[in-house]
mmCIF file of C-alpha atoms in Angstrom:
data_model
loop_
_atom_site.group_PDB
_atom_site.id
_atom_site.type_symbol
_atom_site.label_atom_id
_atom_site.label_comp_id
_atom_site.label_asym_id
_atom_site.label_seq_id
_atom_site.Cartn_x
_atom_site.Cartn_y
_atom_site.Cartn_z
ATOM 1 C CA UNK A 1 -76.924 52.458 -168.839
ATOM 2 C CA UNK A 2 -76.665 52.344 -172.799
ATOM 3 C CA UNK A 3 -80.251 52.219 -174.250
ATOM 4 C CA UNK A 4 -79.285 48.897 -176.215
ATOM 5 C CA UNK A 5 -77.930 47.092 -172.824
ATOM 6 C CA UNK A 6 -81.207 47.212 -170.964
ATOM 7 C CA UNK A 7 -83.348 45.463 -173.277
ATOM 8 C CA UNK A 8 -80.343 42.820 -173.989
ATOM 9 C CA UNK A 9 -80.355 42.327 -170.147
ATOM 10 C CA UNK A 10 -84.299 41.585 -170.175
ATOM 11 C CA UNK A 11 -84.012 39.009 -173.015
ATOM 12 C CA UNK A 12 -80.904 37.398 -171.255
ATOM 13 C CA UNK A 13 -83.324 37.015 -168.055
ATOM 14 C CA UNK A 14 -86.345 35.675 -170.055
ATOM 15 C CA UNK A 15 -83.826 33.264 -172.108
ATOM 16 C CA UNK A 16 -82.650 31.966 -168.857
ATOM 17 C CA UNK A 17 -85.927 31.388 -167.363
ATOM 18 C CA UNK A 18 -87.284 29.445 -170.334
ATOM 19 C CA UNK A 19 -84.103 27.228 -170.270
ATOM 20 C CA UNK A 20 -84.807 26.600 -166.772
ATOM 21 C CA UNK A 21 -88.397 25.734 -167.319
ATOM 22 C CA UNK A 22 -87.471 23.659 -170.246
ATOM 23 C CA UNK A 23 -85.507 21.352 -168.193
ATOM 24 C CA UNK A 24 -88.266 21.300 -165.665
ATOM 25 C CA UNK A 25 -86.435 23.039 -162.955
ATOM 26 C CA UNK A 26 -88.137 24.864 -160.165
ATOM 27 C CA UNK A 27 -86.861 28.179 -159.107
ATOM 28 C CA UNK A 28 -85.960 26.341 -155.698
ATOM 29 C CA UNK A 29 -83.929 23.694 -157.524
ATOM 30 C CA UNK A 30 -82.194 26.179 -159.885
ATOM 31 C CA UNK A 31 -81.190 28.462 -156.908
ATOM 32 C CA UNK A 32 -79.912 25.628 -154.943
ATOM 33 C CA UNK A 33 -77.834 24.349 -157.872
ATOM 34 C CA UNK A 34 -76.461 27.946 -158.259
ATOM 35 C CA UNK A 35 -75.835 28.571 -154.633
ATOM 36 C CA UNK A 36 -78.108 31.602 -154.547
ATOM 37 C CA UNK A 37 -81.186 32.799 -153.012
ATOM 38 C CA UNK A 38 -84.574 32.482 -154.864
ATOM 39 C CA UNK A 39 -84.698 36.417 -154.852
ATOM 40 C CA UNK A 40 -81.313 36.438 -156.645
ATOM 41 C CA UNK A 41 -82.384 33.958 -159.260
ATOM 42 C CA UNK A 42 -85.568 36.068 -160.056
ATOM 43 C CA UNK A 43 -83.445 39.176 -160.423
ATOM 44 C CA UNK A 44 -81.452 37.423 -163.028
ATOM 45 C CA UNK A 45 -84.556 36.194 -164.697
ATOM 46 C CA UNK A 46 -85.848 39.494 -164.848
ATOM 47 C CA UNK A 47 -82.874 40.948 -166.380
ATOM 48 C CA UNK A 48 -81.684 43.095 -163.634
ATOM 49 C CA UNK A 49 -78.258 44.515 -164.668
ATOM 50 C CA UNK A 50 -76.794 44.404 -161.125
ATOM 51 C CA UNK A 51 -76.709 40.470 -161.027
ATOM 52 C CA UNK A 52 -72.987 39.565 -160.972
ATOM 53 C CA UNK A 53 -71.355 37.755 -163.818
ATOM 54 C CA UNK A 54 -70.687 35.111 -161.291
ATOM 55 C CA UNK A 55 -74.422 34.412 -160.739
ATOM 56 C CA UNK A 56 -74.879 34.533 -164.496
ATOM 57 C CA UNK A 57 -72.035 31.971 -164.802
ATOM 58 C CA UNK A 58 -73.623 29.723 -162.491
ATOM 59 C CA UNK A 59 -76.891 30.029 -163.696
ATOM 60 C CA UNK A 60 -75.290 28.626 -166.996
ATOM 61 C CA UNK A 61 -73.387 25.979 -165.337
ATOM 62 C CA UNK A 62 -76.644 24.672 -163.766
ATOM 63 C CA UNK A 63 -78.396 24.649 -167.025
ATOM 64 C CA UNK A 64 -75.277 22.689 -168.646
ATOM 65 C CA UNK A 65 -74.701 25.672 -170.945
ATOM 66 C CA UNK A 66 -71.366 26.797 -169.641
ATOM 67 C CA UNK A 67 -69.625 26.498 -173.136
ATOM 68 C CA UNK A 68 -71.736 29.352 -174.242
ATOM 69 C CA UNK A 69 -70.253 31.603 -171.899
ATOM 70 C CA UNK A 70 -66.768 30.168 -172.643
ATOM 71 C CA UNK A 71 -67.298 30.929 -176.351
ATOM 72 C CA UNK A 72 -69.017 34.288 -175.937
ATOM 73 C CA UNK A 73 -66.134 36.426 -177.222
ATOM 74 C CA UNK A 74 -63.810 33.699 -178.789
ATOM 75 C CA UNK A 75 -61.638 35.067 -181.260
ATOM 76 C CA UNK A 76 -62.768 32.321 -183.414
ATOM 77 C CA UNK A 77 -66.410 33.604 -183.912
ATOM 78 C CA UNK A 78 -65.274 37.087 -183.825
ATOM 79 C CA UNK A 79 -65.176 38.676 -187.167
ATOM 80 C CA UNK A 80 -62.757 41.454 -186.133
ATOM 81 C CA UNK A 81 -60.558 39.315 -184.431
ATOM 82 C CA UNK A 82 -60.292 36.732 -187.227
ATOM 83 C CA UNK A 83 -59.094 39.523 -189.363
ATOM 84 C CA UNK A 84 -55.881 40.503 -187.059
ATOM 85 C CA UNK A 85 -52.997 38.255 -186.788
ATOM 86 C CA UNK A 86 -52.832 37.610 -182.773
ATOM 87 C CA UNK A 87 -49.130 38.484 -182.522
ATOM 88 C CA UNK A 88 -50.334 42.095 -184.010
ATOM 89 C CA UNK A 89 -52.891 42.494 -181.223
ATOM 90 C CA UNK A 90 -51.534 44.629 -178.312
ATOM 91 C CA UNK A 91 -51.408 43.046 -174.817
ATOM 92 C CA UNK A 92 -52.270 46.530 -173.356
ATOM 93 C CA UNK A 93 -53.996 49.775 -174.701
ATOM 94 C CA UNK A 94 -53.613 53.014 -173.018
ATOM 95 C CA UNK A 95 -56.627 55.112 -172.308
ATOM 96 C CA UNK A 96 -56.785 58.114 -174.571
ATOM 97 C CA UNK A 97 -57.301 61.306 -173.020
ATOM 98 C CA UNK A 98 -59.265 64.414 -174.390
ATOM 99 C CA UNK A 99 -56.771 66.849 -176.053
ATOM 100 C CA UNK A 100 -57.323 69.648 -173.389
ATOM 101 C CA UNK A 101 -56.002 67.216 -170.742
ATOM 102 C CA UNK A 102 -52.828 66.118 -172.271
ATOM 103 C CA UNK A 103 -49.532 66.867 -170.788
ATOM 104 C CA UNK A 104 -46.924 69.298 -172.685
ATOM 105 C CA UNK A 105 -43.675 67.751 -173.087
ATOM 106 C CA UNK A 106 -41.853 70.201 -170.411
ATOM 107 C CA UNK A 107 -44.936 70.831 -167.981
ATOM 108 C CA UNK A 108 -47.277 69.001 -165.641
ATOM 109 C CA UNK A 109 -51.095 68.537 -166.744
ATOM 110 C CA UNK A 110 -52.440 71.845 -168.368
ATOM 111 C CA UNK A 111 -49.116 74.014 -168.225
ATOM 112 C CA UNK A 112 -47.396 75.049 -171.297
ATOM 113 C CA UNK A 113 -43.431 74.462 -171.739
ATOM 114 C CA UNK A 114 -41.806 77.438 -170.647
ATOM 115 C CA UNK A 115 -40.277 79.991 -173.325
ATOM 116 C CA UNK A 116 -36.711 79.178 -174.347
ATOM 117 C CA UNK A 117 -34.291 81.921 -175.328
ATOM 118 C CA UNK A 118 -32.841 81.150 -178.847
ATOM 119 C CA UNK A 119 -29.288 79.377 -178.717
ATOM 120 C CA UNK A 120 -28.645 78.977 -174.787
ATOM 121 C CA UNK A 121 -31.346 76.655 -173.932
ATOM 122 C CA UNK A 122 -32.069 78.275 -170.725
ATOM 123 C CA UNK A 123 -36.015 79.195 -170.036
ATOM 124 C CA UNK A 124 -36.746 82.909 -170.679
ATOM 125 C CA UNK A 125 -37.835 83.132 -167.006
ATOM 126 C CA UNK A 126 -34.164 82.299 -165.678
ATOM 127 C CA UNK A 127 -32.720 85.372 -167.691
ATOM 128 C CA UNK A 128 -31.646 88.300 -165.459
#
């Protein structure tokens, strides 16, 4: 886990517990509203990174904070997104591979293209 993720998860959990208490919801009531066990709610409030996004979303819904999730990475609040025209954003981005694993034009992964004799286009290994 990245070193910045764990503290952020713990803060999210603490904030979730505080939001629940501000609304005077017991752990039993909150868990029932979410449709989970109290132990799952406890894990969420402790910042357990293994808690599913669905559980997190259900907690926000139970607290009346679903709009926070819906706007989390909204392009309107993303400085980089605002600088880019939507039609210029690629629909899919291919995963980049390290140079050592890139395919050569004529061979499978890691093999070099066969040498060619000048002029005839046949591989050098095919010459008698």
